[in-house]
Coordinates of C-alpha atoms and ligand atoms in Angstrom, one line a residue:
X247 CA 20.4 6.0 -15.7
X248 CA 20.1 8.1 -19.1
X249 CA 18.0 11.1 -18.2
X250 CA 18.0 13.2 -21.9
X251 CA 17.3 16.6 -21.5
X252 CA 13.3 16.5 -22.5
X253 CA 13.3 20.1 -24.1
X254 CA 16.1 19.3 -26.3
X255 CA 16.4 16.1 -27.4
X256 CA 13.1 15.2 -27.6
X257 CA 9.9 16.3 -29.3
X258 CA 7.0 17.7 -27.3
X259 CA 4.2 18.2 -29.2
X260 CA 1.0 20.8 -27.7
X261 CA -1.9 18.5 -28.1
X262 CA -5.2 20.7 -26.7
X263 CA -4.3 20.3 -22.8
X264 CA -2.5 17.2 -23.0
X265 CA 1.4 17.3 -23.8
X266 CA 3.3 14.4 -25.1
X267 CA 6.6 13.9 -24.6
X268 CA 8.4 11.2 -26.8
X269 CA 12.2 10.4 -26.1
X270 CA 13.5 10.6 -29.6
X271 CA 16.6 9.1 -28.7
X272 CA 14.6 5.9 -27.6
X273 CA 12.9 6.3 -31.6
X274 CA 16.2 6.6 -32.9
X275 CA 17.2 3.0 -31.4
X276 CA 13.9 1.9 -32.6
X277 CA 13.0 1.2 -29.3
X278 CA 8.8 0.7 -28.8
X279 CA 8.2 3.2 -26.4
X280 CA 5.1 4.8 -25.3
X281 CA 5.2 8.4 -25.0
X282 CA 4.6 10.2 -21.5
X283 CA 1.7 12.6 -21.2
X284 CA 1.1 15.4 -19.2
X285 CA -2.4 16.9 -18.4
X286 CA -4.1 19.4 -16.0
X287 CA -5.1 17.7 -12.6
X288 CA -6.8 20.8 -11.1
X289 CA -5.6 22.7 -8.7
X290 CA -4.8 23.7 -5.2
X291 CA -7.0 26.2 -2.7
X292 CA -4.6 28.4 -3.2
X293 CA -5.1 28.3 -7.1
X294 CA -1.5 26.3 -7.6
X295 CA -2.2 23.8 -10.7
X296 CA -1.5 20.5 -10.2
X297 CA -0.6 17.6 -13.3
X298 CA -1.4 14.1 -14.0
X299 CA 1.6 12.4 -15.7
X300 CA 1.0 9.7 -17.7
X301 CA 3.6 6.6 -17.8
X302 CA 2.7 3.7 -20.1
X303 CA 4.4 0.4 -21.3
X304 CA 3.3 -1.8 -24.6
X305 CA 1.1 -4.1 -22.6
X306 CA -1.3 -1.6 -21.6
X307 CA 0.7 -1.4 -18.1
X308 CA 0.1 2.5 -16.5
X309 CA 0.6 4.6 -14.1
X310 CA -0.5 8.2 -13.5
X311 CA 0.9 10.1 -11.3
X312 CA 0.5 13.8 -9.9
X313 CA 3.4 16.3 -8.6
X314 CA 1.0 17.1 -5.7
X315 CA 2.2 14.9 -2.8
X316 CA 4.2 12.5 -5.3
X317 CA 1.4 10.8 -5.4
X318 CA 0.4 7.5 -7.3
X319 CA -3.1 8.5 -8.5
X320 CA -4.2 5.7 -11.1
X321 CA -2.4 2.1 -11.6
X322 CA -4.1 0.1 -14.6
X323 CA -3.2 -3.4 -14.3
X324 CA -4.6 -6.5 -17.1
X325 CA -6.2 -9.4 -15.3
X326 CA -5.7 -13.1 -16.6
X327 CA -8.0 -12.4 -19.6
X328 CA -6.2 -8.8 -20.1
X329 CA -9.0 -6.8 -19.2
X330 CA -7.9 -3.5 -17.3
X331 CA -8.7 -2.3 -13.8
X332 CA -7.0 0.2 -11.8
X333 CA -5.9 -1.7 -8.5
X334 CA -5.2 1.6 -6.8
X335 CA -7.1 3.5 -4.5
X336 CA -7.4 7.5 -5.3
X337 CA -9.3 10.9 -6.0
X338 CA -9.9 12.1 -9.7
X339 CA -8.8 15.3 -9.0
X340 CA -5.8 17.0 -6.6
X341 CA -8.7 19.3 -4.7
X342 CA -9.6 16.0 -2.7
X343 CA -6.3 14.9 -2.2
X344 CA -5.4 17.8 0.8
X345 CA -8.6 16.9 3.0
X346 CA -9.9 13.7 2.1
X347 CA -7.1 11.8 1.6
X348 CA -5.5 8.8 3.8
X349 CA -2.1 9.3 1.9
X350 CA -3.5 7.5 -0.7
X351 CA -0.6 6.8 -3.3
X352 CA 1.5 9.2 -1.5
X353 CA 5.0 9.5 -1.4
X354 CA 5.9 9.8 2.3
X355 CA 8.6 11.3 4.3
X356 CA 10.7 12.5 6.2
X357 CA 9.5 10.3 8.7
X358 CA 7.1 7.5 7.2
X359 CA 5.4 5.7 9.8
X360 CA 5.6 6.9 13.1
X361 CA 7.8 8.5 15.9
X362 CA 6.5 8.1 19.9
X363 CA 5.5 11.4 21.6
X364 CA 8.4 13.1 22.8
X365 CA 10.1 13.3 19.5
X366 CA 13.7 12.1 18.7
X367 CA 17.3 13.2 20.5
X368 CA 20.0 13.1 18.1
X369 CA 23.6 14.3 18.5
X370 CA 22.6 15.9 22.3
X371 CA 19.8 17.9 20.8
X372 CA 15.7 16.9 21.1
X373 CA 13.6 17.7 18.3
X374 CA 10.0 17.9 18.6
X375 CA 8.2 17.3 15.0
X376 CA 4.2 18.1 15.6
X377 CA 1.9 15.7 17.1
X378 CA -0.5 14.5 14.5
X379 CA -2.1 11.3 15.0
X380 CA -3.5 9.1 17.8
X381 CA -5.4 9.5 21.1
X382 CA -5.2 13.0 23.2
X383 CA -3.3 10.6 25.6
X384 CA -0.7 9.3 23.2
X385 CA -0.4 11.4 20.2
X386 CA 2.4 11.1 17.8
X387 CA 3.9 12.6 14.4
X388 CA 2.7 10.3 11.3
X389 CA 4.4 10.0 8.2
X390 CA 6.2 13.2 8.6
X391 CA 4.3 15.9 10.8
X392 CA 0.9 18.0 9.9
X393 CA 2.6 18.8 6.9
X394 CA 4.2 15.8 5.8
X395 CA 5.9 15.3 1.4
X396 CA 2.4 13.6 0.7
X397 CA 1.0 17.2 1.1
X398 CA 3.2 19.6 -1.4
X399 CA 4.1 20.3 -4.5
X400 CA 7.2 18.3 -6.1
X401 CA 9.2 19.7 -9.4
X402 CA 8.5 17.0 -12.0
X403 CA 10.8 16.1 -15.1
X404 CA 9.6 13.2 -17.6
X405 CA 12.8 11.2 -18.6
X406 CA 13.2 8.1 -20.1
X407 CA 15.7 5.7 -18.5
X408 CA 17.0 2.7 -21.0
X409 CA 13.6 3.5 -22.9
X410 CA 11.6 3.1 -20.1
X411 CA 9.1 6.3 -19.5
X412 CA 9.9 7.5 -15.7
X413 CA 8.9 10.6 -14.0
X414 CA 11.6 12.4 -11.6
X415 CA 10.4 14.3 -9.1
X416 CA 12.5 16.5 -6.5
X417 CA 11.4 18.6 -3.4
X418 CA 13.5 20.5 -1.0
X419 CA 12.5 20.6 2.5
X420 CA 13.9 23.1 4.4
X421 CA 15.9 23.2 7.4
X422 CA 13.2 22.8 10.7
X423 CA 10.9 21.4 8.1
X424 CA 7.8 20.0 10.4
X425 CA 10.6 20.0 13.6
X426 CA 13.3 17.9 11.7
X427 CA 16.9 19.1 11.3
X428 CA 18.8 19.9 7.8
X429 CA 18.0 21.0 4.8
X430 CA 17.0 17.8 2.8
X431 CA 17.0 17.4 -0.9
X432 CA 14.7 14.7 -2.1
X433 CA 14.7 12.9 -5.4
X434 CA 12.0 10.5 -6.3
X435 CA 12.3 8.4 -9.6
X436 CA 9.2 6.6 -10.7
X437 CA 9.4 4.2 -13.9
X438 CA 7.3 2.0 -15.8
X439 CA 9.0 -0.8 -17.0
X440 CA 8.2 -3.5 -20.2
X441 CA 7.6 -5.7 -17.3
X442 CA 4.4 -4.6 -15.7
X443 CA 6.8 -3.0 -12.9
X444 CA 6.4 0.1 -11.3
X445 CA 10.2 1.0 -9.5
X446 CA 10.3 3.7 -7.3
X447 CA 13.7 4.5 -6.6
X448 CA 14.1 7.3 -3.4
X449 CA 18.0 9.3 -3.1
X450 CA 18.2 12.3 -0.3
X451 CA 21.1 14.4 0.8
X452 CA 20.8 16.7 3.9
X453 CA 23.2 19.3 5.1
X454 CA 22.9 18.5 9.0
X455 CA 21.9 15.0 10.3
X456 CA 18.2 14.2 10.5
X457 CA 16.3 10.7 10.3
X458 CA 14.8 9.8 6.8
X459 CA 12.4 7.2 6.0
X460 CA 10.5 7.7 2.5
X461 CA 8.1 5.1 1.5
X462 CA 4.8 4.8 -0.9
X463 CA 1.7 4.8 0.8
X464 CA -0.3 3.2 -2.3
X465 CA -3.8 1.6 -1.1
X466 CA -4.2 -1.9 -3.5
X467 CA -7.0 -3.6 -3.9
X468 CA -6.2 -6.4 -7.0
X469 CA -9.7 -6.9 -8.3
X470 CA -9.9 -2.8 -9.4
X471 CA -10.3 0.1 -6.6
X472 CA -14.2 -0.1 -4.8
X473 CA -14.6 -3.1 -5.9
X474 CA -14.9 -4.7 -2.3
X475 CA -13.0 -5.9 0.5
X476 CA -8.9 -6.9 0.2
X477 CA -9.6 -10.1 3.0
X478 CA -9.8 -12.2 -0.2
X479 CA -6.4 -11.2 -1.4
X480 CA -3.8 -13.8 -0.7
X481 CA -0.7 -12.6 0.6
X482 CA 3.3 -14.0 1.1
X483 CA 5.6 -12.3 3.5
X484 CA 9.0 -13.3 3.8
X485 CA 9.6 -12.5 7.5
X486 CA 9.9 -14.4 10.8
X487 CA 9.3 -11.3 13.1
X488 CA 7.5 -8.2 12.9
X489 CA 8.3 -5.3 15.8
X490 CA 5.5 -5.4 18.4
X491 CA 3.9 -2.3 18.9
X492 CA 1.8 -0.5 22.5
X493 CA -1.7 0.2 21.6
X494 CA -1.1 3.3 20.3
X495 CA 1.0 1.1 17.5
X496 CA 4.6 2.5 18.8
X497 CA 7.1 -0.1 18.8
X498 CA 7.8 -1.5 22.1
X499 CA 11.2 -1.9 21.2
X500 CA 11.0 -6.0 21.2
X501 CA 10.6 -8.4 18.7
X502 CA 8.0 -11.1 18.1
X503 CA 8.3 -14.1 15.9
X504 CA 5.4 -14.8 13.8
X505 CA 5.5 -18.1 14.5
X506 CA 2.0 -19.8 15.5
X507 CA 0.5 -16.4 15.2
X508 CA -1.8 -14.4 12.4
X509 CA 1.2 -12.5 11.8
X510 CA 2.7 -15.9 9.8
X511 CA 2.6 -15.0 6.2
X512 CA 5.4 -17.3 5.0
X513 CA 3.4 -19.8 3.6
X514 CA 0.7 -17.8 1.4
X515 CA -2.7 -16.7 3.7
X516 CA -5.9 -14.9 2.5
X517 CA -5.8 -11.3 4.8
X518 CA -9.3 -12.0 6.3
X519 CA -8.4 -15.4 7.7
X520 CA -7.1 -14.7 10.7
X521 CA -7.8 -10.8 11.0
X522 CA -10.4 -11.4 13.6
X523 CA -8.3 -14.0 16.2
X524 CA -8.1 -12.9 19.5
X525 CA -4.4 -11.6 19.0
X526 CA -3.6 -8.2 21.2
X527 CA -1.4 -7.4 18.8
X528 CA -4.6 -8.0 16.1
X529 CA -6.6 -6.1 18.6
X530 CA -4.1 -2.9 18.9
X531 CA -4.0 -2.6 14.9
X532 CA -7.9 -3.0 15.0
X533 CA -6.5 -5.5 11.9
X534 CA -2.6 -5.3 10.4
X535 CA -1.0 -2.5 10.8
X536 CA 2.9 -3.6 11.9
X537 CA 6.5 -3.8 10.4
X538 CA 7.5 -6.8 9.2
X539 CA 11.0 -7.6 9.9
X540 CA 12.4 -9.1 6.5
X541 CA 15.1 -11.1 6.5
X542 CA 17.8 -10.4 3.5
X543 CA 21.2 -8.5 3.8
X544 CA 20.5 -5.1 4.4
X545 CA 20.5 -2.5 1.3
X546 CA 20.1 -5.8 -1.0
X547 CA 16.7 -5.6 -3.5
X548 CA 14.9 -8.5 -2.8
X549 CA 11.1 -10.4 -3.4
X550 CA 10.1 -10.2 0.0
X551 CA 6.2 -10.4 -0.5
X552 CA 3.7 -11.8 -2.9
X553 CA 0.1 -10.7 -2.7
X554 CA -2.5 -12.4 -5.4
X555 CA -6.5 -12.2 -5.9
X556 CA -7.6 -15.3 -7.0
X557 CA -10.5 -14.9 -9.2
X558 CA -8.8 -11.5 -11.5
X559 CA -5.8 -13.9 -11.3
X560 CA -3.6 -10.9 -10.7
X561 CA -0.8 -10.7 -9.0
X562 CA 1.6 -8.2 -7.2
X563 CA 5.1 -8.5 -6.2
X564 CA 7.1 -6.7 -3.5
X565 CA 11.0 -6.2 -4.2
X566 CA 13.1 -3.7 -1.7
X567 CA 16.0 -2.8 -0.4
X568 CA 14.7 -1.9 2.5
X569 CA 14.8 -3.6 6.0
X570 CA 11.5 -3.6 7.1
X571 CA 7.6 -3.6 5.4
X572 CA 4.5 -1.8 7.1
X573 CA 1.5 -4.4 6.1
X574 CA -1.7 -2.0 6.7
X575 CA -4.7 -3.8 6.1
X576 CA -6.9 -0.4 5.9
X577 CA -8.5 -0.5 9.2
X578 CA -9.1 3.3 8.9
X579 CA -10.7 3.7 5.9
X580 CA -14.1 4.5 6.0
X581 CA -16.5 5.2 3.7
X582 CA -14.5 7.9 1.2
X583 CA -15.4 8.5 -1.3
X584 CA -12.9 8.2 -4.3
X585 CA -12.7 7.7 -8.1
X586 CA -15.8 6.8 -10.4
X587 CA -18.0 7.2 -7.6
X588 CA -16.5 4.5 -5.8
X589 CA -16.4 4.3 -1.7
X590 CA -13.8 3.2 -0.1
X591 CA -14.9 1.2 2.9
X592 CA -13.3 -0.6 5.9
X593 CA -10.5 -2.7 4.5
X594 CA -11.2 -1.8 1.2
X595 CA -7.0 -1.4 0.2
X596 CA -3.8 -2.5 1.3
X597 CA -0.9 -1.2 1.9
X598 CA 2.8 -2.4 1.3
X599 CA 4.7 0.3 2.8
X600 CA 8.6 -0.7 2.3
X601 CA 10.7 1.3 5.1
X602 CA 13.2 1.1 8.3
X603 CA 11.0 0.6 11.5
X604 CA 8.6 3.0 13.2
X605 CA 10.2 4.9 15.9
X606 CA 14.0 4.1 14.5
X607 CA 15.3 7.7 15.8
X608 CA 14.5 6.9 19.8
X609 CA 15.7 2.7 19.4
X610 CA 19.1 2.5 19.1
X611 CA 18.9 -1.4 18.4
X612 CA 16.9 -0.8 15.1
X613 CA 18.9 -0.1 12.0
X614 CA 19.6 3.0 11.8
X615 CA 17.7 6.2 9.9
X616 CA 20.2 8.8 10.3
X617 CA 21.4 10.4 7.3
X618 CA 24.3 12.7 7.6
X619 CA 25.9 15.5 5.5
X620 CA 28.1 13.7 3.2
X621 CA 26.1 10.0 3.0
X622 CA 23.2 10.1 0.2
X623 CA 20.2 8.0 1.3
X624 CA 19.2 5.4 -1.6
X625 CA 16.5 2.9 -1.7
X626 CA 14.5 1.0 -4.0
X627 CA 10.8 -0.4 -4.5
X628 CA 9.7 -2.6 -7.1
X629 CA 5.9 -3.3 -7.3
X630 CA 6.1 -6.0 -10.1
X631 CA 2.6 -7.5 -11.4
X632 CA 1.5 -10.3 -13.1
X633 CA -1.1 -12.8 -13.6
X634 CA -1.4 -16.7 -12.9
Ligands
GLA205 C1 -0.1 3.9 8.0 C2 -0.2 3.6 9.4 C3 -1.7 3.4 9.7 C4 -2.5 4.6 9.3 C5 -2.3 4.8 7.8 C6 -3.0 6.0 7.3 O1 -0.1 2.7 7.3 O2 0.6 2.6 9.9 O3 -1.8 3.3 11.1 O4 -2.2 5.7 9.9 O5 -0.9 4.9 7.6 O6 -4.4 6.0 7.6

């Protein structure tokens, strides 16, 4: 990875609020590459500004991201005729993003997904991260406690990595962070590459031993966000099993092949087809909302899901190293209301949230999600999009 120092080997230029950020070393090779721009996003209640960068390829390709949360905010994608249309669900400005938000675009962590009620032993010792989601009778801690990485403020630096524009952003959680143990030291890498690919690649160090499972928690919807339902979108998972959940959607701890059920995505499916069958696994998502267990050698980047929309002719797909994907079919969402003016209803985005299984730190027979002083976690996400 060549990560110039921006301030002094490139030229940033003060362009009313907007700052762009050209890697003259990538000029120099006479490499076309778009410059990254930086611009005010608004800011937090408690006046801290937040800023909307701006990576870009050739093709029109972008992605906008804010250092609030990590957070994916725009993702402008061409359809078969080229036209433009941002395929990811999100707020205009970061005020929303605190209250209104269903981690839309978020990076998550520590945790992402979740952990059963009683929290997590590990080395002899029982940690209790807060109780933030689910039913008075069956509460657990989602995507990282009350005040998970999708809710603060990450310390961005622009780069440009083989001439591709990325965006590095690093947060330091402290020791007893939302219950969890260790100091952890995050480091999230976003690039845009000449591809129409949007890598995300994830590296932690800790100094005590504490689960980690980061993911992106980007809603999709391939014909442009509130433009409708996702049950049209036709989707390809590589996976045999997924990893059963109660109906509070915490992994029983079994596994279920896929085979004969609506959970069968290796031969392509539309996402409404089967959404209503009288599944109890269906019924405890209230639609898809389970691990997929994918089948490749674990730590190897792999396609392990396609998802396409017909009539834009767009398509998306899913490479990781990770061993498992959370399919979410946006059961939750309900009526926010988001960018341009747009509402988000029912079902109105999916999410392809690439992790290690829910509950991991209390089932011993799932691989595992400690990370220990010493190890560095590393992980990769490719969201990769084309048309056909
Ligand atoms: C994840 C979970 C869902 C839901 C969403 C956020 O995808 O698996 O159950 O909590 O996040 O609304």
């Amino acid at each position: 990875m060549r990560t110039p120092p921006i301030p002094r080997k490139s030229r940033r230029t003060q362009w009313g609020a907007l700052m762009l950020i050209t890697a003259a070393s990538t000029l120099a090779a006479g490499i076309q590459s778009l410059p990254i721009t930086v611009k005010p996003f608004g800011k937090l209640q408690d006046g801290t500004p937040a800023h909307l960068y701006t990576l870009q390829n050739a093709a029109g390709f972008r992605a906008d991201i804010t250092d609030f949360g990590g957070t994916v905010v725009n993702l402008f994608v061409p359809d078969k005729h080229g036209a433009l249309a941002d395929v990811s669900l999100g707020f205009e400005s970061v005020e929303d993003y605190p209250t209104k938000s269903a981690y839309f675009g978020a990076t998550i962590g520590r945790y992402g997904n979740r952990i059963g009620a009683n929290g997590f032993m590990l080395d002899g010792k029982t940690y209790t991260p807060p109780l933030n989601s689910g039913p008075p009778e069956a509460r657990c801690t989602l995507h990282g406690g009350t005040v998970g990485f999708d809710k603060v403020m990450w310390r961005a630096r622009p780069v440009f990595i083989d001439g591709d524009p990325a965006l590095v952003l690093e947060y330091t959680s402290p020791d007893g962070d939302q219950g969890f143990p260790g100091t952890l030291s995050v480091e999230v890498t976003y690039r845009v590459t000449a591809n129409n690919e949007l890598r995300i690649n994830y590296r932690a160090t800790t100094d005590k031993p504490t689960p980690v499972n980061l993911t992106n928690h980007t809603y999709f919807n391939l014909k442009g966000e509130g433009a409708g339902t996702v049950l049209d979108h036709v989707l390809t998972i590589r996976a045999s099993k997924i990893t059963p959940v109660d109906p509070h959607l915490i992994p029983t701890g079994e596994y279920l092949s896929v085979a004969g059920t609506p959970f069968d995505f290796n031969t392509p499916h539309a996402v409404g087809a089967r959404i209503g069958d009288d599944h109890e696994q269906i019924k405890f998502g209230g639609g898809y909302d389970h691990n997929w267990v994918l089948e490749k050698p674990d730590g190897e980047l792999a396609l392990i899901a396609t998802l396409h929309e017909p009539r834009s002719g767009r398509f998306m797909e899913v490479l990781t190293t990770e061993p498992g994907m959370q399919f979410y079919s946006g059961n939750f969402l309900n009526g926010t209301k988001g960018k341009s003016g747009h509402t988000y209803d029912k079902r109105g985005g999916l999410c392809l949230e690439t992790q290690h299984y829910p509950d991991s730190p209390n089932r011993p027979e799932f691989p595992s999600t400690i990370l220990r002083p010493g190890e560095t976690y590393a992980s990769t996400t490719i969201y990769r999009f084309g048309v056909r």
